[in-house]
GROMACS .gro file of C-alpha atoms in nm:
model
  338
    1MET     CA    1   0.000   0.000   0.000
    2GLN     CA    2   0.132   0.344  -0.092
    3VAL     CA    3   0.211   0.556   0.212
    4ILE     CA    4   0.018   0.880   0.264
    5ARG     CA    5   0.333   1.093   0.241
    6GLU     CA    6   0.398   0.969  -0.112
    7LEU     CA    7   0.042   1.055  -0.213
    8LEU     CA    8   0.089   1.405  -0.074
    9GLU     CA    9   0.416   1.441  -0.263
   10GLU     CA   10   0.245   1.335  -0.586
   11LYS     CA   11  -0.031   1.587  -0.520
   12GLU     CA   12   0.228   1.863  -0.483
   13LYS     CA   13   0.377   1.776  -0.823
   14LYS     CA   14   0.034   1.789  -0.987
   15THR     CA   15  -0.111   2.098  -0.820
   16LEU     CA   16   0.171   2.336  -0.727
   17SER     CA   17   0.331   2.589  -0.957
   18SER     CA   18   0.646   2.492  -1.142
   19HIS     CA   19   0.810   2.766  -0.933
   20ALA     CA   20   0.714   2.601  -0.603
   21THR     CA   21   0.950   2.405  -0.379
   22LEU     CA   22   0.859   2.037  -0.362
   23SER     CA   23   0.886   1.871  -0.023
   24SER     CA   24   1.028   1.555  -0.180
   25LYS     CA   25   1.330   1.760  -0.294
   26ALA     CA   26   1.395   1.910   0.050
   27SER     CA   27   1.720   1.826   0.227
   28ARG     CA   28   1.830   1.796   0.590
   29ARG     CA   29   2.173   1.820   0.748
   30GLY     CA   30   2.118   1.505   0.950
   31VAL     CA   31   1.983   1.166   0.844
   32GLU     CA   32   1.622   1.118   0.948
   33GLU     CA   33   1.362   0.850   0.888
   34GLU     CA   34   1.077   0.956   0.662
   35CYS     CA   35   0.730   0.989   0.811
   36GLU     CA   36   0.456   0.780   0.652
   37LEU     CA   37   0.190   1.045   0.712
   38ARG     CA   38   0.361   1.380   0.661
   39THR     CA   39   0.583   1.549   0.406
   40ARG     CA   40   0.920   1.683   0.518
   41PHE     CA   41   0.789   2.037   0.554
   42GLN     CA   42   0.484   1.918   0.747
   43LYS     CA   43   0.715   1.730   0.981
   44ASP     CA   44   0.921   2.047   1.031
   45ARG     CA   45   0.604   2.240   1.111
   46ASP     CA   46   0.507   1.989   1.379
   47LYS     CA   47   0.853   1.986   1.535
   48ILE     CA   48   0.832   2.363   1.577
   49LEU     CA   49   0.467   2.372   1.683
   50HIS     CA   50   0.520   2.117   1.961
   51SER     CA   51   0.841   2.275   2.093
   52LYS     CA   52   0.877   2.456   2.425
   53PRO     CA   53   1.024   2.772   2.263
   54PHE     CA   54   0.708   2.801   2.053
   55ARG     CA   55   0.481   2.772   2.356
   56ARG     CA   56   0.677   3.042   2.537
   57LEU     CA   57   0.597   3.296   2.265
   58LYS     CA   58   0.254   3.353   2.421
   59HIS     CA   59   0.415   3.533   2.715
   60LYS     CA   60   0.666   3.744   2.521
   61THR     CA   61   0.610   4.112   2.436
   62GLN     CA   62   0.541   4.223   2.081
   63VAL     CA   63   0.553   4.602   2.134
   64PHE     CA   64   0.355   4.701   2.442
   65LEU     CA   65   0.493   4.571   2.771
   66ASN     CA   66   0.247   4.406   3.012
   67PRO     CA   67  -0.066   4.561   2.856
   68VAL     CA   68  -0.378   4.569   3.072
   69GLY     CA   69  -0.610   4.494   2.778
   70ASP     CA   70  -0.668   4.140   2.656
   71HIS     CA   71  -0.645   4.223   2.286
   72TYR     CA   72  -0.287   4.341   2.243
   73ARG     CA   73  -0.058   4.125   2.034
   74THR     CA   74   0.205   3.900   2.184
   75ARG     CA   75   0.493   3.733   2.002
   76MET     CA   76   0.266   3.429   1.968
   77THR     CA   77  -0.024   3.613   1.803
   78HIS     CA   78   0.226   3.792   1.578
   79THR     CA   79   0.361   3.455   1.469
   80LEU     CA   80   0.013   3.324   1.391
   81GLU     CA   81  -0.073   3.635   1.189
   82VAL     CA   82   0.250   3.601   0.989
   83MET     CA   83   0.164   3.238   0.926
   84GLN     CA   84  -0.187   3.324   0.805
   85LEU     CA   85  -0.068   3.597   0.568
   86GLY     CA   86   0.213   3.378   0.440
   87ARG     CA   87  -0.019   3.089   0.366
   88THR     CA   88  -0.265   3.321   0.194
   89MET     CA   89   0.004   3.444  -0.044
   90ALA     CA   90   0.149   3.096  -0.097
   91ARG     CA   91  -0.190   2.950  -0.181
   92ALA     CA   92  -0.275   3.229  -0.425
   93LEU     CA   93   0.060   3.180  -0.599
   94SER     CA   94   0.039   2.797  -0.590
   95LEU     CA   95   0.354   2.776  -0.380
   96ASN     CA   96   0.422   2.527  -0.103
   97GLU     CA   97   0.207   2.631   0.193
   98ASP     CA   98   0.366   2.375   0.423
   99LEU     CA   99   0.712   2.527   0.378
  100VAL     CA  100   0.574   2.874   0.444
  101GLU     CA  101   0.380   2.752   0.746
  102ALA     CA  102   0.680   2.582   0.905
  103ALA     CA  103   0.912   2.878   0.854
  104THR     CA  104   0.663   3.140   0.973
  105LEU     CA  105   0.589   2.940   1.288
  106GLY     CA  106   0.962   2.919   1.361
  107HIS     CA  107   1.080   3.263   1.252
  108ASP     CA  108   1.066   3.428   1.596
  109LEU     CA  109   1.153   3.138   1.827
  110GLY     CA  110   1.474   3.316   1.925
  111HIS     CA  111   1.308   3.636   2.039
  112THR     CA  112   1.394   3.768   2.382
  113PRO     CA  113   1.159   3.874   2.661
  114PHE     CA  114   1.037   4.234   2.626
  115GLY     CA  115   1.050   4.239   2.247
  116HIS     CA  116   1.325   4.411   2.051
  117SER     CA  117   1.436   4.604   2.361
  118GLY     CA  118   1.551   4.276   2.516
  119GLU     CA  119   1.728   4.190   2.194
  120ALA     CA  120   1.900   4.531   2.182
  121ILE     CA  121   2.043   4.508   2.533
  122LEU     CA  122   2.174   4.153   2.481
  123ASN     CA  123   2.333   4.266   2.156
  124LYS     CA  124   2.501   4.551   2.343
  125ILE     CA  125   2.638   4.357   2.640
  126HIS     CA  126   2.724   4.020   2.486
  127PRO     CA  127   3.076   4.027   2.332
  128LYS     CA  128   2.961   3.838   2.022
  129GLY     CA  129   2.641   4.039   1.990
  130PHE     CA  130   2.290   3.900   1.969
  131HIS     CA  131   2.021   3.886   1.702
  132HIS     CA  132   1.695   3.699   1.736
  133VAL     CA  133   1.730   3.556   1.384
  134PHE     CA  134   2.053   3.375   1.468
  135GLN     CA  135   1.897   3.255   1.792
  136SER     CA  136   1.592   3.125   1.604
  137VAL     CA  137   1.823   2.929   1.374
  138ARG     CA  138   2.016   2.801   1.677
  139ILE     CA  139   1.690   2.673   1.826
  140VAL     CA  140   1.570   2.489   1.514
  141GLU     CA  141   1.907   2.334   1.425
  142PRO     CA  142   1.879   2.055   1.687
  143MET     CA  143   1.533   1.982   1.542
  144ASN     CA  144   1.705   1.893   1.213
  145VAL     CA  145   1.460   2.097   1.007
  146THR     CA  146   1.504   2.106   0.631
  147GLU     CA  147   1.752   2.347   0.477
  148GLU     CA  148   1.465   2.527   0.303
  149VAL     CA  149   1.287   2.602   0.632
  150ARG     CA  150   1.614   2.692   0.802
  151GLU     CA  151   1.705   2.940   0.528
  152ALA     CA  152   1.361   3.101   0.528
  153ILE     CA  153   1.393   3.161   0.903
  154ALA     CA  154   1.750   3.290   0.867
  155LYS     CA  155   1.656   3.547   0.601
  156HIS     CA  156   1.322   3.678   0.726
  157SER     CA  157   1.445   3.978   0.925
  158LYS     CA  158   1.476   4.333   0.792
  159GLY     CA  159   1.505   4.578   1.082
  160LYS     CA  160   1.531   4.915   0.912
  161GLY     CA  161   1.699   4.759   0.608
  162PRO     CA  162   1.549   4.698   0.264
  163ILE     CA  163   1.214   4.520   0.273
  164LEU     CA  164   1.299   4.336  -0.048
  165SER     CA  165   1.656   4.268  -0.152
  166ASP     CA  166   1.845   4.085  -0.425
  167ASP     CA  167   2.145   4.042  -0.195
  168PRO     CA  168   2.188   3.663  -0.158
  169LYS     CA  169   2.271   3.719   0.210
  170LEU     CA  170   1.919   3.857   0.259
  171LYS     CA  171   1.714   3.690  -0.013
  172ALA     CA  172   1.597   3.331   0.031
  173LYS     CA  173   1.656   3.097  -0.262
  174THR     CA  174   1.299   2.969  -0.251
  175LEU     CA  175   0.998   3.184  -0.336
  176GLU     CA  176   0.838   3.049  -0.020
  177GLY     CA  177   1.124   3.189   0.188
  178GLN     CA  178   1.076   3.526   0.020
  179VAL     CA  179   0.704   3.510   0.106
  180VAL     CA  180   0.795   3.461   0.473
  181ARG     CA  181   1.005   3.780   0.471
  182LEU     CA  182   0.717   3.988   0.332
  183ALA     CA  183   0.450   3.822   0.547
  184ASP     CA  184   0.647   3.922   0.857
  185ILE     CA  185   0.662   4.294   0.781
  186ILE     CA  186   0.306   4.314   0.647
  187ALA     CA  187   0.185   4.150   0.968
  188TYR     CA  188   0.384   4.353   1.219
  189VAL     CA  189   0.345   4.696   1.060
  190ASN     CA  190  -0.031   4.652   1.047
  191HIS     CA  191  -0.097   4.486   1.380
  192ASP     CA  192   0.144   4.716   1.565
  193LEU     CA  193  -0.041   5.010   1.411
  194ASP     CA  194  -0.368   4.856   1.529
  195ASP     CA  195  -0.229   4.809   1.882
  196ALA     CA  196  -0.090   5.163   1.888
  197MET     CA  197  -0.434   5.302   1.810
  198ARG     CA  198  -0.586   5.076   2.076
  199ALA     CA  199  -0.332   5.211   2.327
  200GLY     CA  200  -0.407   5.572   2.236
  201VAL     CA  201  -0.055   5.631   2.106
  202LEU     CA  202  -0.195   5.709   1.760
  203THR     CA  203  -0.524   5.782   1.589
  204SER     CA  204  -0.609   5.689   1.232
  205LYS     CA  205  -0.576   6.056   1.136
  206ASP     CA  206  -0.211   6.052   1.243
  207ILE     CA  207  -0.129   5.818   0.954
  208PRO     CA  208  -0.007   6.031   0.661
  209LYS     CA  209  -0.288   6.094   0.413
  210ARG     CA  210  -0.076   5.965   0.124
  211LEU     CA  211  -0.046   5.628   0.296
  212ARG     CA  212  -0.417   5.616   0.378
  213ASP     CA  213  -0.496   5.691   0.014
  214ILE     CA  214  -0.271   5.407  -0.103
  215PHE     CA  215  -0.348   5.138   0.154
  216GLY     CA  216  -0.693   5.226   0.286
  217ASN     CA  217  -0.832   5.348   0.616
  218THR     CA  218  -0.893   5.025   0.806
  219HIS     CA  219  -0.677   4.738   0.930
  220SER     CA  220  -0.833   4.489   0.688
  221GLU     CA  221  -0.811   4.729   0.392
  222ARG     CA  222  -0.441   4.790   0.451
  223ILE     CA  223  -0.358   4.421   0.476
  224GLY     CA  224  -0.577   4.331   0.177
  225THR     CA  225  -0.415   4.598  -0.041
  226MET     CA  226  -0.064   4.481   0.044
  227ILE     CA  227  -0.133   4.110  -0.002
  228LYS     CA  228  -0.309   4.160  -0.336
  229ASP     CA  229  -0.022   4.376  -0.457
  230VAL     CA  230   0.234   4.106  -0.374
  231ILE     CA  231   0.032   3.845  -0.562
  232LEU     CA  232  -0.029   4.059  -0.872
  233ALA     CA  233   0.326   4.199  -0.893
  234THR     CA  234   0.477   3.852  -0.860
  235GLN     CA  235   0.248   3.708  -1.127
  236GLU     CA  236   0.305   4.000  -1.365
  237HIS     CA  237   0.682   3.942  -1.355
  238ASP     CA  238   0.656   3.568  -1.419
  239PHE     CA  239   0.753   3.456  -1.068
  240ASP     CA  240   1.116   3.565  -1.108
  241LYS     CA  241   1.099   3.658  -0.738
  242ILE     CA  242   0.841   3.768  -0.483
  243ARG     CA  243   0.764   4.131  -0.554
  244MET     CA  244   0.559   4.438  -0.471
  245SER     CA  245   0.485   4.724  -0.708
  246THR     CA  246   0.713   5.027  -0.681
  247GLU     CA  247   0.433   5.241  -0.539
  248LYS     CA  248   0.340   4.990  -0.270
  249ILE     CA  249   0.693   4.899  -0.162
  250GLU     CA  250   0.783   5.267  -0.128
  251ALA     CA  251   0.465   5.330   0.070
  252LEU     CA  252   0.527   5.028   0.295
  253THR     CA  253   0.882   5.151   0.361
  254GLU     CA  254   0.738   5.491   0.450
  255LEU     CA  255   0.477   5.333   0.679
  256ARG     CA  256   0.748   5.135   0.859
  257ALA     CA  257   0.950   5.456   0.910
  258PHE     CA  258   0.634   5.623   1.043
  259MET     CA  259   0.593   5.339   1.295
  260PHE     CA  260   0.952   5.372   1.416
  261GLY     CA  261   0.921   5.747   1.458
  262ASN     CA  262   0.575   5.753   1.611
  263VAL     CA  263   0.546   5.424   1.800
  264TYR     CA  264   0.853   5.204   1.849
  265GLU     CA  265   1.102   5.476   1.941
  266THR     CA  266   0.874   5.718   2.128
  267ASP     CA  267   0.946   5.805   2.491
  268ARG     CA  268   0.607   5.671   2.597
  269VAL     CA  269   0.680   5.322   2.463
  270GLN     CA  270   1.051   5.320   2.544
  271ARG     CA  271   1.015   5.435   2.906
  272GLU     CA  272   0.894   5.100   3.037
  273LEU     CA  273   1.106   4.900   2.797
  274LYS     CA  274   1.422   5.067   2.931
  275LYS     CA  275   1.330   4.939   3.276
  276ALA     CA  276   1.295   4.593   3.123
  277GLN     CA  277   1.638   4.628   2.963
  278LYS     CA  278   1.794   4.692   3.304
  279MET     CA  279   1.635   4.370   3.427
  280VAL     CA  280   1.771   4.170   3.133
  281GLU     CA  281   2.118   4.321   3.177
  282SER     CA  282   2.119   4.244   3.550
  283LEU     CA  283   2.010   3.885   3.491
  284TYR     CA  284   2.275   3.835   3.222
  285PHE     CA  285   2.564   3.943   3.445
  286TYR     CA  286   2.424   3.761   3.746
  287TYR     CA  287   2.418   3.424   3.568
  288LEU     CA  288   2.754   3.494   3.407
  289GLU     CA  289   2.900   3.540   3.756
  290HIS     CA  290   2.699   3.254   3.910
  291PRO     CA  291   2.712   2.968   3.657
  292ASP     CA  292   2.617   2.729   3.937
  293GLN     CA  293   2.275   2.897   3.944
  294LEU     CA  294   2.244   2.843   3.571
  295LEU     CA  295   2.332   2.479   3.620
  296SER     CA  296   2.032   2.438   3.848
  297GLU     CA  297   1.808   2.572   3.571
  298MET     CA  298   1.941   2.353   3.288
  299SER     CA  299   2.035   1.989   3.257
  300LEU     CA  300   2.403   1.889   3.242
  301ASN     CA  301   2.377   1.750   2.890
  302GLU     CA  302   2.279   2.096   2.763
  303PHE     CA  303   2.620   2.240   2.859
  304THR     CA  304   2.829   2.195   2.546
  305ASP     CA  305   2.916   2.559   2.466
  306PRO     CA  306   3.099   2.840   2.650
  307ILE     CA  307   2.912   2.958   2.958
  308ASP     CA  308   2.827   3.299   2.808
  309GLN     CA  309   2.643   3.129   2.522
  310HIS     CA  310   2.438   2.925   2.768
  311VAL     CA  311   2.354   3.243   2.958
  312ILE     CA  312   2.234   3.397   2.631
  313ASP     CA  313   2.027   3.087   2.555
  314PHE     CA  314   1.871   3.096   2.900
  315ILE     CA  315   1.797   3.471   2.911
  316SER     CA  316   1.666   3.494   2.555
  317GLY     CA  317   1.440   3.196   2.616
  318MET     CA  318   1.270   3.360   2.914
  319THR     CA  319   0.915   3.489   2.894
  320ASP     CA  320   0.844   3.840   3.022
  321ARG     CA  321   0.688   3.715   3.342
  322TYR     CA  322   0.961   3.458   3.407
  323ALA     CA  323   1.228   3.727   3.369
  324ILE     CA  324   1.037   3.959   3.604
  325ASN     CA  325   0.995   3.683   3.861
  326LYS     CA  326   1.362   3.583   3.840
  327TYR     CA  327   1.471   3.944   3.879
  328ARG     CA  328   1.245   3.984   4.180
  329GLU     CA  329   1.372   3.659   4.332
  330ILE     CA  330   1.739   3.748   4.287
  331PHE     CA  331   1.757   4.124   4.338
  332LEU     CA  332   1.460   4.234   4.550
  333PRO     CA  333   1.413   4.159   4.920
  334SER     CA  334   1.134   3.916   4.994
  335SER     CA  335   0.883   3.947   5.274
  336TRP     CA  336   0.985   3.781   5.599
  337GLN     CA  337   0.786   3.465   5.654
  338THR     CA  338   0.660   3.415   6.010
   0.00000   0.00000   0.00000
């Protein structure tokens, strides 16, 4: 009897675009037995989905630290929104949704507590620097994910750099990997804007009129306009790469700059995050000076690298609340128990 995985692989060959990445062609660094039920990309997805780092994303900050409201994004909801947008684009372009799904679910596994502020302070104080992308790759490597998923994760991040790039250091070889890069920025720019308006940091009228005219006035209109543009621009240029029209990519770059200037880097947002950075810095140096305490938190077989790398692994893996509790436990006096 033919195994289900082989049927799925045959279905990919029949239904996906000639530009899509077939799971049967995917490669891994380590030898691994094939699954009878799942393709290689589906197996990668499940490895990531069932991992502890993935579960911890639900208690990691996206932008707003410890929000009182229930509807602000976390790193987990961000990840799910990136996954949804990525799959939407992949399906419309007849690309491999499973590859996109696996990479989007894993793209932020290496994120620190307290969002990019935690990342920035670790990058400043650790001699070798720190970037969540490299940490995400470090986390998925022991999972033996496919090279295609690994590369998509490694090349998803943009910071303030070019949203789309032909630099092979930034551009994934697969179209699916390029979809992941765009899905990430389309998701975070739009949902962070939505959260900023919910928090009273911005109103819809604060968005430059030119951008409202191009993308629309509502959250769904903005996302819909961007996604449709990616699909049409890519199709119009014969799938040579994942694209956006010149007008839309320039407007998206402008919208991102607007978010940095009016949300991410404002005193109101940064004030609390700077307090969080002091906590992360204190925890880093504490565990560096007290490796015995780190040993009690991790199993002996995990210690295969220099101690500072294990401190980075431990700190970056913390959730916001775990970091706060650890800081309180180590640095603040506790009530006397009678």
